[in-house]
CSV table of C-alpha atoms in Angstrom, one decimal:
chain,number,residue,atom,x,y,z
A,1147,UNK,CA,13.4,18.6,12.0
A,1148,UNK,CA,11.4,16.2,14.3
A,1149,UNK,CA,13.3,13.1,14.9
A,1150,UNK,CA,11.6,9.9,16.1
A,1151,UNK,CA,14.2,6.9,16.7
A,1152,UNK,CA,13.7,3.3,17.6
A,1153,UNK,CA,16.1,1.1,19.2
A,1154,UNK,CA,16.5,-1.5,16.4
A,1155,UNK,CA,15.5,-1.9,12.9
A,1156,UNK,CA,15.5,-5.7,12.9
A,1157,UNK,CA,15.0,-8.0,15.8
A,1158,UNK,CA,14.8,-11.9,16.1
A,1159,UNK,CA,13.4,-13.4,19.4
A,1160,UNK,CA,12.3,-16.7,20.3
A,1161,UNK,CA,8.7,-17.7,21.7
A,1162,UNK,CA,8.5,-16.9,25.5
A,1163,UNK,CA,11.2,-14.3,25.5
A,1164,UNK,CA,10.4,-10.8,27.1
A,1165,UNK,CA,11.0,-8.2,24.4
A,1166,UNK,CA,11.5,-4.5,24.8
A,1167,UNK,CA,11.0,-2.0,21.9
A,1168,UNK,CA,12.4,1.6,22.6
A,1169,UNK,CA,11.2,4.7,21.0
A,1170,UNK,CA,12.7,8.4,21.7
A,1171,UNK,CA,11.5,11.6,20.3
A,1172,UNK,CA,13.4,14.8,20.5
A,1173,UNK,CA,10.5,17.4,19.9
A,1174,UNK,CA,9.1,17.6,23.4
A,1175,UNK,CA,5.8,16.0,22.1
A,1176,UNK,CA,3.1,15.2,24.5
A,1177,UNK,CA,1.7,12.3,22.7
A,1178,UNK,CA,3.5,8.9,21.7
A,1179,UNK,CA,2.0,6.0,20.0
A,1180,UNK,CA,2.8,2.3,19.1
A,1181,UNK,CA,1.5,0.7,16.1
A,1182,UNK,CA,2.0,-2.6,14.2
A,1183,UNK,CA,1.6,-2.8,10.7
A,1184,UNK,CA,0.8,-6.1,8.8
A,1185,UNK,CA,0.1,-6.8,5.2
A,1186,UNK,CA,-3.7,-6.3,4.4
A,1187,UNK,CA,-4.5,-4.9,8.0
A,1188,UNK,CA,-2.7,-1.6,7.7
A,1189,UNK,CA,-1.5,0.1,10.9
A,1190,UNK,CA,-3.3,-0.8,14.0
A,1191,UNK,CA,-2.8,1.1,17.3
A,1192,UNK,CA,-1.4,-0.9,20.2
A,1193,UNK,CA,-1.2,1.6,23.0
A,1194,UNK,CA,-0.8,5.3,23.3
A,1195,UNK,CA,0.3,7.9,25.9
A,1196,UNK,CA,-0.6,11.5,26.3
A,1197,UNK,CA,1.7,12.3,29.2
A,1198,UNK,CA,4.4,10.9,31.3
A,1199,UNK,CA,3.1,7.9,33.2
A,1200,UNK,CA,-0.2,7.9,31.5
A,1201,UNK,CA,-1.3,5.3,29.0
A,1202,UNK,CA,-4.3,4.2,27.1
A,1203,UNK,CA,-5.2,1.0,25.3
A,1204,UNK,CA,-5.5,1.2,21.6
A,1205,UNK,CA,-7.2,-1.3,19.4
A,1206,UNK,CA,-5.1,-4.3,19.9
A,1207,UNK,CA,-3.5,-4.0,23.2
A,1208,UNK,CA,-3.6,-7.7,24.2
A,1209,UNK,CA,-0.1,-9.4,24.7
A,1210,UNK,CA,1.4,-5.8,25.1
A,1211,UNK,CA,2.4,-3.3,27.9
A,1212,UNK,CA,3.9,-0.1,27.6
A,1213,UNK,CA,6.0,2.4,29.9
A,1214,UNK,CA,6.5,6.1,29.8
A,1215,UNK,CA,8.7,7.1,32.5
A,1216,UNK,CA,10.2,10.1,30.7
A,1217,UNK,CA,8.4,12.5,28.2
A,1218,UNK,CA,10.8,11.6,25.5
A,1219,UNK,CA,10.8,7.9,25.8
A,1220,UNK,CA,7.9,5.4,25.2
A,1221,UNK,CA,8.6,1.6,25.5
A,1222,UNK,CA,6.7,-1.3,24.2
A,1223,UNK,CA,6.9,-4.6,26.0
A,1224,UNK,CA,6.1,-8.1,24.9
A,1225,UNK,CA,5.8,-10.1,28.2
A,1226,UNK,CA,5.9,-13.3,26.5
A,1227,UNK,CA,6.6,-13.1,22.7
A,1228,UNK,CA,4.5,-15.2,20.5
A,1229,UNK,CA,4.8,-16.1,16.8
A,1230,UNK,CA,1.7,-14.0,15.9
A,1231,UNK,CA,3.5,-10.9,17.1
A,1232,UNK,CA,5.8,-11.2,14.3
A,1233,UNK,CA,5.3,-7.8,12.7
A,1234,UNK,CA,6.6,-4.3,11.8
A,1235,UNK,CA,6.3,-2.0,14.8
A,1236,UNK,CA,6.1,1.7,14.3
A,1237,UNK,CA,6.4,4.4,17.0
A,1238,UNK,CA,4.9,7.9,16.5
A,1239,UNK,CA,4.7,11.2,18.4
A,1240,UNK,CA,2.6,14.3,18.2
A,1241,UNK,CA,2.2,17.6,19.9
A,1242,UNK,CA,-0.6,18.7,22.3
A,1243,UNK,CA,-4.1,17.6,22.5
A,1244,UNK,CA,-5.7,21.0,21.3
A,1245,UNK,CA,-8.5,20.7,18.6
A,1246,UNK,CA,-8.1,22.5,15.3
A,1247,UNK,CA,-4.4,22.0,15.3
A,1248,UNK,CA,-3.0,19.8,12.6
A,1249,UNK,CA,-1.2,17.6,15.2
A,1250,UNK,CA,0.3,15.3,12.6
A,1251,UNK,CA,2.1,12.2,13.9
A,1252,UNK,CA,5.8,11.8,13.2
A,1253,UNK,CA,7.0,8.2,12.6
A,1254,UNK,CA,10.2,6.5,13.6
A,1255,UNK,CA,11.7,4.2,11.0
A,1256,UNK,CA,10.0,0.9,12.3
A,1257,UNK,CA,11.4,-2.2,13.9
A,1258,UNK,CA,10.9,-5.4,12.1
A,1259,UNK,CA,10.4,-8.1,14.8
A,1260,UNK,CA,10.6,-11.8,13.9
A,1261,UNK,CA,9.5,-14.3,16.7
A,1262,UNK,CA,10.7,-17.8,16.1
B,1365,UNK,CA,-17.1,0.7,15.2
B,1366,UNK,CA,-14.6,2.7,13.0
B,1367,UNK,CA,-14.2,1.8,9.5
B,1368,UNK,CA,-12.0,3.5,6.7
B,1369,UNK,CA,-12.0,2.2,3.2
B,1370,UNK,CA,-9.6,2.7,0.4
B,1371,UNK,CA,-8.6,0.7,-2.7
B,1372,UNK,CA,-5.9,-1.9,-2.2
B,1373,UNK,CA,-3.9,-1.2,-5.4
B,1374,UNK,CA,-3.8,1.2,-8.3
B,1375,UNK,CA,-1.7,1.5,-11.3
B,1376,UNK,CA,-1.0,4.8,-13.3
B,1377,UNK,CA,1.3,6.0,-16.0
B,1378,UNK,CA,4.2,8.4,-15.4
B,1379,UNK,CA,3.1,12.1,-16.2
B,1380,UNK,CA,-0.8,11.2,-15.7
B,1381,UNK,CA,-3.1,12.2,-12.8
B,1382,UNK,CA,-4.4,9.6,-10.3
B,1383,UNK,CA,-7.2,10.0,-7.7
B,1384,UNK,CA,-7.0,7.7,-4.6
B,1385,UNK,CA,-10.4,7.6,-2.8
B,1386,UNK,CA,-11.1,7.3,1.0
B,1387,UNK,CA,-14.4,6.8,2.6
B,1388,UNK,CA,-14.8,6.7,6.4
B,1389,UNK,CA,-17.4,5.9,9.1
B,1390,UNK,CA,-16.3,6.9,12.5
B,1391,UNK,CA,-17.6,8.0,15.9
B,1392,UNK,CA,-16.1,11.5,15.9
B,1393,UNK,CA,-14.0,13.4,13.5
B,1394,UNK,CA,-11.3,15.9,14.2
B,1395,UNK,CA,-9.7,15.8,10.7
B,1396,UNK,CA,-8.3,13.7,8.1
B,1397,UNK,CA,-4.8,13.0,7.2
B,1398,UNK,CA,-2.9,11.4,4.0
B,1399,UNK,CA,0.4,9.8,4.6
B,1400,UNK,CA,2.9,8.5,2.1
B,1401,UNK,CA,4.9,5.3,2.9
B,1402,UNK,CA,7.6,3.8,0.5
B,1403,UNK,CA,8.5,0.2,0.9
B,1404,UNK,CA,10.4,-0.5,4.1
B,1405,UNK,CA,10.2,3.2,5.3
B,1406,UNK,CA,8.2,5.1,7.9
B,1407,UNK,CA,4.9,6.9,6.9
B,1408,UNK,CA,5.5,10.6,6.2
B,1409,UNK,CA,2.7,13.3,6.4
B,1410,UNK,CA,1.2,14.5,2.9
B,1411,UNK,CA,-1.8,16.6,3.7
B,1412,UNK,CA,-4.5,17.3,6.4
B,1413,UNK,CA,-8.2,18.4,5.9
B,1414,UNK,CA,-10.4,19.6,8.6
B,1415,UNK,CA,-12.8,21.6,6.7
B,1416,UNK,CA,-14.7,20.7,3.5
B,1417,UNK,CA,-13.0,21.5,0.2
B,1418,UNK,CA,-9.8,21.1,-1.6
B,1419,UNK,CA,-6.4,21.7,0.0
B,1420,UNK,CA,-3.6,22.1,-2.7
B,1421,UNK,CA,0.1,21.4,-2.2
B,1422,UNK,CA,2.2,21.2,-5.3
B,1423,UNK,CA,1.6,18.1,-7.2
B,1424,UNK,CA,-0.5,16.9,-4.4
B,1425,UNK,CA,-4.1,18.1,-3.6
B,1426,UNK,CA,-6.6,16.6,-1.0
B,1427,UNK,CA,-10.4,16.9,-0.8
B,1428,UNK,CA,-12.8,16.4,2.0
B,1429,UNK,CA,-16.6,16.2,2.2
B,1430,UNK,CA,-17.5,15.6,5.9
B,1431,UNK,CA,-21.1,15.2,5.2
B,1432,UNK,CA,-20.5,12.3,2.8
B,1433,UNK,CA,-17.5,10.7,4.9
B,1434,UNK,CA,-15.3,11.0,1.8
B,1435,UNK,CA,-11.8,12.3,0.9
B,1436,UNK,CA,-9.6,11.8,-2.1
B,1437,UNK,CA,-5.8,12.3,-2.7
B,1438,UNK,CA,-5.1,13.7,-6.3
B,1439,UNK,CA,-1.6,13.3,-7.6
B,1440,UNK,CA,-0.7,15.2,-10.8
B,1441,UNK,CA,2.3,14.9,-13.1
B,1442,UNK,CA,3.2,11.5,-11.6
B,1443,UNK,CA,6.7,10.5,-11.3
B,1444,UNK,CA,8.3,7.0,-10.7
B,1445,UNK,CA,9.2,8.1,-7.2
B,1446,UNK,CA,5.4,8.3,-6.4
B,1447,UNK,CA,5.3,4.7,-6.4
B,1448,UNK,CA,4.3,4.1,-2.7
B,1449,UNK,CA,1.5,3.2,-0.4
B,1450,UNK,CA,-0.9,6.1,0.4
B,1451,UNK,CA,-2.5,5.9,3.9
B,1452,UNK,CA,-5.8,7.5,4.8
B,1453,UNK,CA,-6.2,8.3,8.4
B,1454,UNK,CA,-9.0,9.9,10.5
B,1455,UNK,CA,-8.1,11.9,13.7
B,1456,UNK,CA,-10.4,11.2,16.7
B,1457,UNK,CA,-10.9,12.2,20.3
B,1458,UNK,CA,-9.3,14.7,22.6
B,1459,UNK,CA,-5.8,13.0,22.1
B,1460,UNK,CA,-6.1,13.2,18.2
B,1461,UNK,CA,-5.5,9.3,17.9
B,1462,UNK,CA,-5.4,8.2,14.3
B,1463,UNK,CA,-7.5,5.4,12.8
B,1464,UNK,CA,-5.8,4.3,9.5
B,1465,UNK,CA,-7.1,2.5,6.4
B,1466,UNK,CA,-5.3,-0.4,5.1
B,1467,UNK,CA,-3.5,1.7,2.5
B,1468,UNK,CA,-3.5,1.9,-1.3
B,1469,UNK,CA,-0.3,0.7,-2.9
B,1470,UNK,CA,0.1,2.9,-6.0
B,1471,UNK,CA,2.4,1.6,-8.9
B,1472,UNK,CA,3.5,4.3,-11.5
B,1473,UNK,CA,4.7,2.7,-14.8
B,1474,UNK,CA,6.8,4.3,-17.5
């Protein structure tokens, strides 16, 4: 079974702190994604990566950065946390970029981040 | 822009059939996914449609019409454990990134 793990299920931080959210997948997937999920807004893509050291902005990258130094690990960084970044953060991974393949994304359990 | 619409909430009775609709307007289309998400848990894959028509998998079926920008998820013989959010997502671009709808919260009542 594909396993995507995230470093914490619950996290509480203070405004202005630097926050690291870690995600690890064990299926040798090329693609990795970070989303946030908020009531009424659904899942929104923050950043994604299709290869080591490669990254692309998603729909809401402001206030976030990412790092992918190894294929299995994708980190989301909040440089200076703010209260409007309180949310559920979900990491996902998928294989390859070939068209026509199902390439579903496998999700981690999520990290519920509260910024006070 | 990209837009995916689905109803916010639905209620159905145990043992019945329910259809959850999804309409989309996107620039590009690789395929359409349905995910199930129970409260407090990660989304899990349910179905995938890339060609027009119906895909059946046990109690769950999914339909796609690319010309109409329309899909539905059909759940038969509803069980209480089917109470969850159902997320419609369109796959775009060479990296197959997903654009999600806001999800439909389904409540199954006895």
